[in-house]
Tab-separated table of C-alpha atoms and ligand atoms in Angstrom:
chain	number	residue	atom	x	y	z
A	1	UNK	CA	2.818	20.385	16.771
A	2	UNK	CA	6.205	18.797	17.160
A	3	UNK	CA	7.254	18.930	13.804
A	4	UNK	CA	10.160	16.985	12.375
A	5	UNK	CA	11.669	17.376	8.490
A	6	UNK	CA	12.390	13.319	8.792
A	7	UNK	CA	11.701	10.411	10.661
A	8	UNK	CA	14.514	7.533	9.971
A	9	UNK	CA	14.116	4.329	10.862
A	10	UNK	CA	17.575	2.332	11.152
A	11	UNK	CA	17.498	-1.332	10.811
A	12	UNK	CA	13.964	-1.621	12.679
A	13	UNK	CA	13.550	-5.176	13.841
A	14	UNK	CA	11.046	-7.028	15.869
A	15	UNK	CA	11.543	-10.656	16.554
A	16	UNK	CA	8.951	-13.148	18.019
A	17	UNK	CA	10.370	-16.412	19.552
A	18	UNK	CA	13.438	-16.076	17.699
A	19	UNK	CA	11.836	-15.012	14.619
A	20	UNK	CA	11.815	-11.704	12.036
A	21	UNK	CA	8.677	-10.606	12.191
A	22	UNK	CA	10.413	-7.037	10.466
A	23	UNK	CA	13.651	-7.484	9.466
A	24	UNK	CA	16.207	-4.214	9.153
A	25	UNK	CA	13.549	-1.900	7.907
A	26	UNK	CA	15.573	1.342	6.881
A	27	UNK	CA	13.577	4.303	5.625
A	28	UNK	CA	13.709	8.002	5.292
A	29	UNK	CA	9.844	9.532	5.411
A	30	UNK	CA	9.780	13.138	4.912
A	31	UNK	CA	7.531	15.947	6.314
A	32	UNK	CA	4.665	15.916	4.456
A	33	UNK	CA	5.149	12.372	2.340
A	34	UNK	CA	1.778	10.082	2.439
A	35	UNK	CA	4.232	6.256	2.837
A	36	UNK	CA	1.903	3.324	2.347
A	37	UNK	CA	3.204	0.094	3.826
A	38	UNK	CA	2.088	-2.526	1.328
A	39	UNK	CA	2.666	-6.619	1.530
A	40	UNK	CA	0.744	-9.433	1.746
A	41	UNK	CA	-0.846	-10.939	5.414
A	42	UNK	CA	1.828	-11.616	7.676
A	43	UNK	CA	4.485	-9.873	5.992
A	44	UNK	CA	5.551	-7.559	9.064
A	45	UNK	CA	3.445	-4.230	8.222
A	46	UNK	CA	1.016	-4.171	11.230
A	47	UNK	CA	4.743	-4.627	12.989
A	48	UNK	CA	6.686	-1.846	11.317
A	49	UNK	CA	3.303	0.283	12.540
A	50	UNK	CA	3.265	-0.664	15.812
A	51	UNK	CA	7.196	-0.092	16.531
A	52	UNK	CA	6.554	3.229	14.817
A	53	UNK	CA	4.197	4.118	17.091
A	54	UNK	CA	6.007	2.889	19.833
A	55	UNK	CA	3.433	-0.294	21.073
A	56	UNK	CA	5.709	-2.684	20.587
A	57	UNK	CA	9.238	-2.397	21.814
A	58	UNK	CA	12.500	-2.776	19.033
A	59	UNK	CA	14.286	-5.885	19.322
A	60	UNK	CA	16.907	-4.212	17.069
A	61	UNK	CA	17.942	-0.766	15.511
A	62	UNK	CA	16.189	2.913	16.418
A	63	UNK	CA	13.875	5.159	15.061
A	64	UNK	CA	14.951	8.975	15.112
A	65	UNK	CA	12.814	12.207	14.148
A	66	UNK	CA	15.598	14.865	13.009
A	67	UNK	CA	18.169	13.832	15.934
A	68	UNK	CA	15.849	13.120	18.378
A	69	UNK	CA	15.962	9.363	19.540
A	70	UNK	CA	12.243	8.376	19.653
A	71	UNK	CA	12.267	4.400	20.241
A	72	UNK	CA	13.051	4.968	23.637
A	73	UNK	CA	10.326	6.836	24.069
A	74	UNK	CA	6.662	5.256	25.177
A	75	UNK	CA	3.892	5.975	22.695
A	76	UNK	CA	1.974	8.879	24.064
A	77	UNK	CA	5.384	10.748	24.266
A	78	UNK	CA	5.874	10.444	20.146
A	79	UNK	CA	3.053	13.166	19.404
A	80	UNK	CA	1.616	10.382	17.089
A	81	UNK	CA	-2.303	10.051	15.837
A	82	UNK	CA	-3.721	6.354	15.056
A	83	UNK	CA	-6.633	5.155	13.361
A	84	UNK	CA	-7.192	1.657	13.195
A	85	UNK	CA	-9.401	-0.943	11.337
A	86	UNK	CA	-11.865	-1.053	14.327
A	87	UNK	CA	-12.375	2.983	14.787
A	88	UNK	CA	-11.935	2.273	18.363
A	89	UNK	CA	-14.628	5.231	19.438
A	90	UNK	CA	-15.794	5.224	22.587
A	91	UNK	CA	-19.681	4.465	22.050
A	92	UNK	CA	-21.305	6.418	24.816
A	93	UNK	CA	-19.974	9.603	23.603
A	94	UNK	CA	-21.207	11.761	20.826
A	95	UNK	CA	-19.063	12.396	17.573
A	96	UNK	CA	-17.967	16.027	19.125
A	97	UNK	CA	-16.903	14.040	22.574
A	98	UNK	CA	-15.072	11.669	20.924
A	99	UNK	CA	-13.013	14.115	18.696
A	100	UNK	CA	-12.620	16.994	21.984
A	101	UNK	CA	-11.627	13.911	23.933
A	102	UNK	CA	-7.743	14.185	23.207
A	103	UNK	CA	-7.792	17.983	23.325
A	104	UNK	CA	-9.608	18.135	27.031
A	105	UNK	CA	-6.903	15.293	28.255
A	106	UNK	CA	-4.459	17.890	26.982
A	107	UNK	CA	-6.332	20.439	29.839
A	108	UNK	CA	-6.282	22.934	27.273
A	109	UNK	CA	-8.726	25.894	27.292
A	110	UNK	CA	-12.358	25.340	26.735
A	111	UNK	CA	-12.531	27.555	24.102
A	112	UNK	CA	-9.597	26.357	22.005
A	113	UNK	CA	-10.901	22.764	22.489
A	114	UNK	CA	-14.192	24.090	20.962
A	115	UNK	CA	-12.539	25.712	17.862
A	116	UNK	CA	-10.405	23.187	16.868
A	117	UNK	CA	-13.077	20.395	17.521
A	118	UNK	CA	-15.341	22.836	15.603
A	119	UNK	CA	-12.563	22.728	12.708
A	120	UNK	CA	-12.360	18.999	12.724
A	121	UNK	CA	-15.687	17.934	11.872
A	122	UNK	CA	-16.393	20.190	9.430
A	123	UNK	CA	-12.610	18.921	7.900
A	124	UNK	CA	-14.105	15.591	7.550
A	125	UNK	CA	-17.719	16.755	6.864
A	126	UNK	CA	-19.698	15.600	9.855
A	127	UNK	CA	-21.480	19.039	10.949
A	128	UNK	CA	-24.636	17.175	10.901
A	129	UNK	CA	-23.493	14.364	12.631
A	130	UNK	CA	-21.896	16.092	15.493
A	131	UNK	CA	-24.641	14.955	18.406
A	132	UNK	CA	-25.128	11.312	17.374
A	133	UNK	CA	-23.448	8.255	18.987
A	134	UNK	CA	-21.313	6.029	17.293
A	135	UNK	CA	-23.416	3.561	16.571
A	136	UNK	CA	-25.955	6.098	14.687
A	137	UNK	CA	-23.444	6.128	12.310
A	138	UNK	CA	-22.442	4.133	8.964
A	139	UNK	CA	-18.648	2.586	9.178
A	140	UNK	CA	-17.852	5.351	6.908
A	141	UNK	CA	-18.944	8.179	9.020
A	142	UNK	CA	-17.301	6.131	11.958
A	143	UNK	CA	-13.945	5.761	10.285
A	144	UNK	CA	-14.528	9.488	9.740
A	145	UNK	CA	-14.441	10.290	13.559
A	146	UNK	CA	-11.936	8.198	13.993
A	147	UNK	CA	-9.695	10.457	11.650
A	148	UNK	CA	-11.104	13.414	13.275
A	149	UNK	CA	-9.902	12.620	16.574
A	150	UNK	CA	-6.433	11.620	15.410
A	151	UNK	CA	-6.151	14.718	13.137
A	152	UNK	CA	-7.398	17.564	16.108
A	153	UNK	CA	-4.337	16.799	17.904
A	154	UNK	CA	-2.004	18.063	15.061
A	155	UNK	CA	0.114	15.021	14.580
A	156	UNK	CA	3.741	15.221	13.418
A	157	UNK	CA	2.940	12.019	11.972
A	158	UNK	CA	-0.440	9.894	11.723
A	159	UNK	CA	-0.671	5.748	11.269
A	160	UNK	CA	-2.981	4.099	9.215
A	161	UNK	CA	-3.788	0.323	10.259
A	162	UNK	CA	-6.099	-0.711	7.178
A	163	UNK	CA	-8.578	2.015	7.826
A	164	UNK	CA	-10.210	0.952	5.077
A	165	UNK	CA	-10.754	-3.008	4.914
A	166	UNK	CA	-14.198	-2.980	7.222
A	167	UNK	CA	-15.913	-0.442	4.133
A	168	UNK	CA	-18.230	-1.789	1.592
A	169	UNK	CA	-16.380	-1.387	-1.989
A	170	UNK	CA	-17.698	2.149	-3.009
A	171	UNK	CA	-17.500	3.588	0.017
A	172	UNK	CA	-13.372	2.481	0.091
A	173	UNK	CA	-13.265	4.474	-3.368
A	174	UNK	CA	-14.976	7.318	-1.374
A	175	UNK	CA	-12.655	7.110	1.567
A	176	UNK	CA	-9.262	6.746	-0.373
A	177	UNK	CA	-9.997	10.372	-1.802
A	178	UNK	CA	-11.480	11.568	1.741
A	179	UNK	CA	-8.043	10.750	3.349
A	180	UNK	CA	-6.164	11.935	0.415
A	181	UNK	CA	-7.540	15.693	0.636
A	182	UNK	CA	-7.166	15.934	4.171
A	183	UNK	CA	-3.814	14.364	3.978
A	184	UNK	CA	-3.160	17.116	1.150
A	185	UNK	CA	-4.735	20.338	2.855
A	186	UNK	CA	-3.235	19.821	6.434
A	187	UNK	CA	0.215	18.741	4.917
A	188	UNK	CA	-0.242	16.009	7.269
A	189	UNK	CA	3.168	13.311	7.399
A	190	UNK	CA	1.297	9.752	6.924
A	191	UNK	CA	1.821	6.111	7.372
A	192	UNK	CA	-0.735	3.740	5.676
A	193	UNK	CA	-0.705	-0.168	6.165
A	194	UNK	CA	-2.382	-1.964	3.086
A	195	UNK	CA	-2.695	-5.034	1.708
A	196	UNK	CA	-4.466	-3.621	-1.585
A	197	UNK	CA	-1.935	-2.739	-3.834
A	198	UNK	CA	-4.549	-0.548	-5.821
A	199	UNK	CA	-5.228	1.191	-2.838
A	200	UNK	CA	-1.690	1.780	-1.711
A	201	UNK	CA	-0.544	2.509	-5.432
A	202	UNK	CA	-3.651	5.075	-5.555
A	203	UNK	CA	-2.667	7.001	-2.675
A	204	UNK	CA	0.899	6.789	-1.766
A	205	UNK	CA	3.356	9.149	-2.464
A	206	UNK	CA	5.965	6.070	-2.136
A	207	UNK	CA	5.139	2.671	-1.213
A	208	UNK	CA	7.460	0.407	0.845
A	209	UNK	CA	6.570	-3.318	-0.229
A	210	UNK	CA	7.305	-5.715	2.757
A	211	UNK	CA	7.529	-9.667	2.241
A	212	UNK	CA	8.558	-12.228	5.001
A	213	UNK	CA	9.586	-8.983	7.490
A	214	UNK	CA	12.108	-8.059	4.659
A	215	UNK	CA	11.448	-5.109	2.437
A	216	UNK	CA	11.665	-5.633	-1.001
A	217	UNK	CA	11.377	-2.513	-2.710
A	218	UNK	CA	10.829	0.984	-1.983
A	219	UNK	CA	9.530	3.881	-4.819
A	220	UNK	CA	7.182	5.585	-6.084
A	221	UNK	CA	3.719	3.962	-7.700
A	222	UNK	CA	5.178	4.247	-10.651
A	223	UNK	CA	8.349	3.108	-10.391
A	224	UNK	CA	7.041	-0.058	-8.860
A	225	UNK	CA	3.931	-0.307	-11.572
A	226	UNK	CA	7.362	0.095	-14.454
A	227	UNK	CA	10.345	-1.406	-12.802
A	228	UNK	CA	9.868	-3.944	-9.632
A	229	UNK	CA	12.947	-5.318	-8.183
A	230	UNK	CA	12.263	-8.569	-8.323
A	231	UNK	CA	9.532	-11.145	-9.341
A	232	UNK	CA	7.793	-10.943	-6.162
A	233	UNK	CA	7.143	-7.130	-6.665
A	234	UNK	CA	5.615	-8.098	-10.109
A	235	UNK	CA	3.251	-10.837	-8.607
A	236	UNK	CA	2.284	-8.259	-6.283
A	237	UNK	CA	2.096	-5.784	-8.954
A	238	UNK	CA	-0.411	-7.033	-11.222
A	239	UNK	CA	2.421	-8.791	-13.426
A	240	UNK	CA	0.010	-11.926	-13.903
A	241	UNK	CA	1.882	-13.620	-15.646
A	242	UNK	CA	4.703	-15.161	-14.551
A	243	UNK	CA	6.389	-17.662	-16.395
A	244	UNK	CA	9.205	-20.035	-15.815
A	245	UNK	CA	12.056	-20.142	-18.509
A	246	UNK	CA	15.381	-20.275	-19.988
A	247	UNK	CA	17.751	-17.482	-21.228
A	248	UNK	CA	18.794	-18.350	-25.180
A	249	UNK	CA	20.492	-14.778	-25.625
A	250	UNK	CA	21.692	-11.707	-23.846
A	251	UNK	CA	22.044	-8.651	-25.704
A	252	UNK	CA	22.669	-5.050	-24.550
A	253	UNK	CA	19.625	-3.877	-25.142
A	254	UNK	CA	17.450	-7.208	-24.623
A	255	UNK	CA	16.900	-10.969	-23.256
A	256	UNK	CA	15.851	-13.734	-25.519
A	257	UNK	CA	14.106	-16.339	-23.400
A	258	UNK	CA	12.122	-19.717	-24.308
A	259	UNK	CA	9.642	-22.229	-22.603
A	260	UNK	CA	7.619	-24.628	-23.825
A	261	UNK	CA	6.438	-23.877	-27.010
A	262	UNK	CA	7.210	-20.474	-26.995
A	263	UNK	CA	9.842	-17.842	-27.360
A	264	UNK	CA	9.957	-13.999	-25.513
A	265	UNK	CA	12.339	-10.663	-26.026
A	266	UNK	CA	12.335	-9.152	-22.806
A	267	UNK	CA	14.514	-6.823	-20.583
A	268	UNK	CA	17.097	-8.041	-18.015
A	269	UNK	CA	16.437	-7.064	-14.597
A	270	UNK	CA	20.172	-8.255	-12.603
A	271	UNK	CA	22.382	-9.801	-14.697
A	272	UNK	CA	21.473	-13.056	-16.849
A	273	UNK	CA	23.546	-15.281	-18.950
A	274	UNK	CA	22.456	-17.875	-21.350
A	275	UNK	CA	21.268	-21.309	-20.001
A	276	UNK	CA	19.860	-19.247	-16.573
A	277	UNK	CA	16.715	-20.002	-15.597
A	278	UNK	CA	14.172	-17.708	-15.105
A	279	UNK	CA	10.748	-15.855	-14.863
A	280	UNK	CA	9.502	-13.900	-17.446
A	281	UNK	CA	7.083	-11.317	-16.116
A	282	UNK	CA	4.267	-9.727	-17.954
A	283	UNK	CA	1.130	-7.646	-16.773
A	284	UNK	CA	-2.164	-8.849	-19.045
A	285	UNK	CA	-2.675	-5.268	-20.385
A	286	UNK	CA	1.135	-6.098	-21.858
A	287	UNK	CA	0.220	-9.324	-23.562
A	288	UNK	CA	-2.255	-8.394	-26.570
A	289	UNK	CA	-3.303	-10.557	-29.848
A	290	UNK	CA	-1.149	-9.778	-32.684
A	291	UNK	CA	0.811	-11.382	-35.785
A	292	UNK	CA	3.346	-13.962	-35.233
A	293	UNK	CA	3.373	-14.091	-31.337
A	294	UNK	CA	2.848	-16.995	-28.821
A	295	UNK	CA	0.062	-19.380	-30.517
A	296	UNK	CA	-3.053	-20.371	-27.867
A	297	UNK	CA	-6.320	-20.484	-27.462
A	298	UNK	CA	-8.800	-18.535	-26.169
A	299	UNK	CA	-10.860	-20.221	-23.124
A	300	UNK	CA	-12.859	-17.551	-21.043
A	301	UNK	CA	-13.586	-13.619	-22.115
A	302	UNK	CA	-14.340	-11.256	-19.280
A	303	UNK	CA	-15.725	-7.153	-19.956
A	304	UNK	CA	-13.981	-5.657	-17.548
A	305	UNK	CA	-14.495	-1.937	-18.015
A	306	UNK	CA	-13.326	-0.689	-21.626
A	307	UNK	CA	-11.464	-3.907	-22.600
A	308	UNK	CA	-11.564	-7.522	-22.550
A	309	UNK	CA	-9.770	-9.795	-19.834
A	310	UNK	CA	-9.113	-12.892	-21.783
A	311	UNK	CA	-7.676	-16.051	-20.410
A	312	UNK	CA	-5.895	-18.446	-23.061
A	313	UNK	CA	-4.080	-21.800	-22.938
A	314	UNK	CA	-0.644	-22.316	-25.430
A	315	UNK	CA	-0.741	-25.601	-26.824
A	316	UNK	CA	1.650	-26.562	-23.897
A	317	UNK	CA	-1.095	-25.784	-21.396
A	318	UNK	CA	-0.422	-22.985	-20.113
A	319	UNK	CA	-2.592	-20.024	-19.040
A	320	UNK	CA	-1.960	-16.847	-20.121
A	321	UNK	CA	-3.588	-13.635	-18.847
A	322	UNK	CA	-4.102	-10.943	-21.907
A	323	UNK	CA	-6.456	-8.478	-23.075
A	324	UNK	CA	-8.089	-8.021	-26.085
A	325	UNK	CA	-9.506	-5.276	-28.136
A	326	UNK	CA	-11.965	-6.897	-30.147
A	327	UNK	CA	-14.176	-10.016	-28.724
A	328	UNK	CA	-12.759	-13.827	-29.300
A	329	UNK	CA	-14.294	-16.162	-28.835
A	330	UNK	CA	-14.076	-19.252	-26.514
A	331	UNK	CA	-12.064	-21.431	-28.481
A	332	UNK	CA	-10.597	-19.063	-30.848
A	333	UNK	CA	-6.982	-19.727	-32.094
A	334	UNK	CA	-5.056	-16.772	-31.670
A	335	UNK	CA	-1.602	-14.980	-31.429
A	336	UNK	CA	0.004	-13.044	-28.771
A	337	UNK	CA	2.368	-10.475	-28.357
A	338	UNK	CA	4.362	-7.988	-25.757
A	339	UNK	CA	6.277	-5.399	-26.193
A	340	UNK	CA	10.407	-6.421	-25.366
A	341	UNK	CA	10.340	-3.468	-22.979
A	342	UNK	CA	7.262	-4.660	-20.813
A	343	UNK	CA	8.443	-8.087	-20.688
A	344	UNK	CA	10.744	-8.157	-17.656
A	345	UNK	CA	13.067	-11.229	-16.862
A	346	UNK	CA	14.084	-12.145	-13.494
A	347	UNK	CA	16.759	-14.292	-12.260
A	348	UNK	CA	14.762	-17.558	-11.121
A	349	UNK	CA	15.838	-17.877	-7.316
A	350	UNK	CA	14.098	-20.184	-5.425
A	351	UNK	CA	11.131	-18.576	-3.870
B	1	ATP	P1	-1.909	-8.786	8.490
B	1	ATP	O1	-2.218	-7.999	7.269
B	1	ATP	O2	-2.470	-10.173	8.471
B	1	ATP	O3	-2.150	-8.034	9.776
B	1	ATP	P2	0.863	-8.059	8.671
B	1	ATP	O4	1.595	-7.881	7.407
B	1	ATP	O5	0.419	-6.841	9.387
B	1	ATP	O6	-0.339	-9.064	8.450
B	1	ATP	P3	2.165	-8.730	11.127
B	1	ATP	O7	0.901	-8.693	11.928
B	1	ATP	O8	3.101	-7.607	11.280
B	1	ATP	O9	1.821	-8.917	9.597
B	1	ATP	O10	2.899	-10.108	11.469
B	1	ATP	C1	4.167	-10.456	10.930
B	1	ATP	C2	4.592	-11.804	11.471
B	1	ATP	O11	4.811	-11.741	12.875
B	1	ATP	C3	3.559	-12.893	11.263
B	1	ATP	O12	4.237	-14.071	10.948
B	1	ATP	C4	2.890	-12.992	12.617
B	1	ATP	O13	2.400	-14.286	12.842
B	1	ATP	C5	4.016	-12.645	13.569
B	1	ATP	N1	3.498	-11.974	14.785
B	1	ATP	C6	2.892	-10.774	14.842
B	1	ATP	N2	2.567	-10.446	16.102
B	1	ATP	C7	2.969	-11.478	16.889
B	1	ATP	C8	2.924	-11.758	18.292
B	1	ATP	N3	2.400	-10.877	19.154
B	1	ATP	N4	3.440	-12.929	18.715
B	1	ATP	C9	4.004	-13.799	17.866
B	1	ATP	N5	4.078	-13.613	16.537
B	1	ATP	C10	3.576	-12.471	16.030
């Protein structure tokens, strides 16, 4: 394996007729870190991916592993593995042919190809598969191949198009773990393009959030879930509720903002002054029914797994996203309240 302790990528850009389609992506991955690439269609990840893996050329910057230049180099020269949406198998070979494939283009010996193709398939738990032809197969056992045959050839790094988007919903829950233990017990180095930000949040080590080709934010899940840069990160974040307003006071600690008909503490994220406008971000586990909050009423009351998703309208009109405890019901007056610390206020640039 050619291993590598990082792989840097240094103001990575790819432009299509004259525009970003990845703008300056700088990143440090190290050996062994699972990165998910995370953004919304068309933000640049299936680009970042493919100049990774050296299928589309840079327009600007470089990509080095250690202090070897690799951008100059054409993909099969990068010791990289890919699986892709569409497994990509060839369908008139068995599940063992497809997964020896890489290993007997290699010309290695016959009996090494057998023991590491041996290895593989019981890694991703296909012994009794081994004979049958793609299409015998369910898209989970297919993705499952495909991972197999990227994996056998001992990757210094492996890249993840969406491997999961053509699975029904159980079997993604099934897969997410599937690729997390391998990724775990081969100490594999792993890229992952998502749009699902549960997905990417559930399995990343870090998570690099893209928008427009530009990166927004990169950390850990949990320092995105806690602290996103900036109200686009929060949207994409689960922060529901995002609401336009004005800053009335700036203390050290907190941010007093008001709307119509209703008044927030939150934190500062940037610096904010009085008179600023703004958008006050909340996630609906944050917002809960309590004394002396934000007066609406309730309108629709969801069970969603041990609580209650509640939708509710202030007397202004608008929706708010909260959850409650015990059941309202439809039409219920209420009061709501966040903690000042969960409450995070964003400078209001245009978006
Ligand atoms: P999706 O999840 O829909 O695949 P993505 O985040 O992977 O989206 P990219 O496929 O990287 O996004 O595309 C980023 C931008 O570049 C988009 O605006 C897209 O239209 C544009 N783009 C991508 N490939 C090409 C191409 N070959 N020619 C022209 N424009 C392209």
């Amino acid at each position: 394996m050619s291993s590598f302790d990082t792989l840097r990528l240094d103001g990575v850009t790819r432009r299509f007729g004259g525009k970003d389609a990845l703008s300056g992506l700088s990143l440090e991955i190290h050996k062994g870190e699972f990165i998910a690439l995370l953004g919304p269609s068309g933000c640049g990840k299936s680009t970042a991916l493919n100049c990774l893996a050296g299928l589309l050329p840079l327009s600007a910057g470089s990509i080095w592993q250690d202090d070897r230049r690799l951008d100059t180099l054409p993909p099969e020269r990068r010791g990289f593995g890919m699986v892709f949406q569409s497994y990509a198998l060839f369908p008139h070979l068995s599940v063992r042919k497809n997964i020896a494939f890489g290993l007997q283009m290699r010309h290695l010996p016959r009996a090494e190809v057998r023991r590491r193709t041996d290895e593989a398939i019981r890694l991703v738990r296909l012994d009794e598969h081994a004979t049958k032809l793609p299409g015998q197969l369910s898209g989970g056992q297919q993705q499952r191949v495909a991972i197999a045959r990227a994996v056998v050839l001992e990757p210094s790094l492996v890249l993840m198009d969406e491997p999961l988007s053509n699975l029904d919903a159980k079997l993604r829950l099934e897969m997410r773990t599937e690729i997390r233990r391998l990724h775990q017990s081969l100490g594999l180095t792993t890229v992952y393009v998502t749009h699902d930000q549960e997905e990417a949040l559930s399995m990343a080590d870090r998570l690099v959030v893209l928008r427009d080709g530009r990166v927004q934010q990169v950390g850990t899940p949990e320092e995105l879930h806690t602290r996103p840069a900036n109200r686009h990160v929060a949207d994409f974040m689960g922060y529901r509720n995002l609401l336009p307003m004005r800053v009335t006071s700036v203390t050290r600690e907190h941010v007093g903002v008001e709307g119509p008909g209703m008044t927030l503490t939150g934190t500062g994220v940037g610096d904010l002054f009085p008179g600023d406008e703004v958008v006050a971000a909340i996630r609906p586990e944050d917002l809960v029914v309590g004394e002396g909050g934000v007066p609406v009423t309730v309108e629709v009351v969801e069970y969603q797994g041990r609580e209650l998703a509640v939708e509710a309208r202030t007397d202004q009109g608008i929706m708010l996203h909260l959850r409650a405890a015990e059941r309202p019901a439809p039409g219920d007056k209420v009061s709501v309240v966040a903690d000042p610390a969960r409450v995070l206020v964003f400078p209001g640039e245009p978006s």
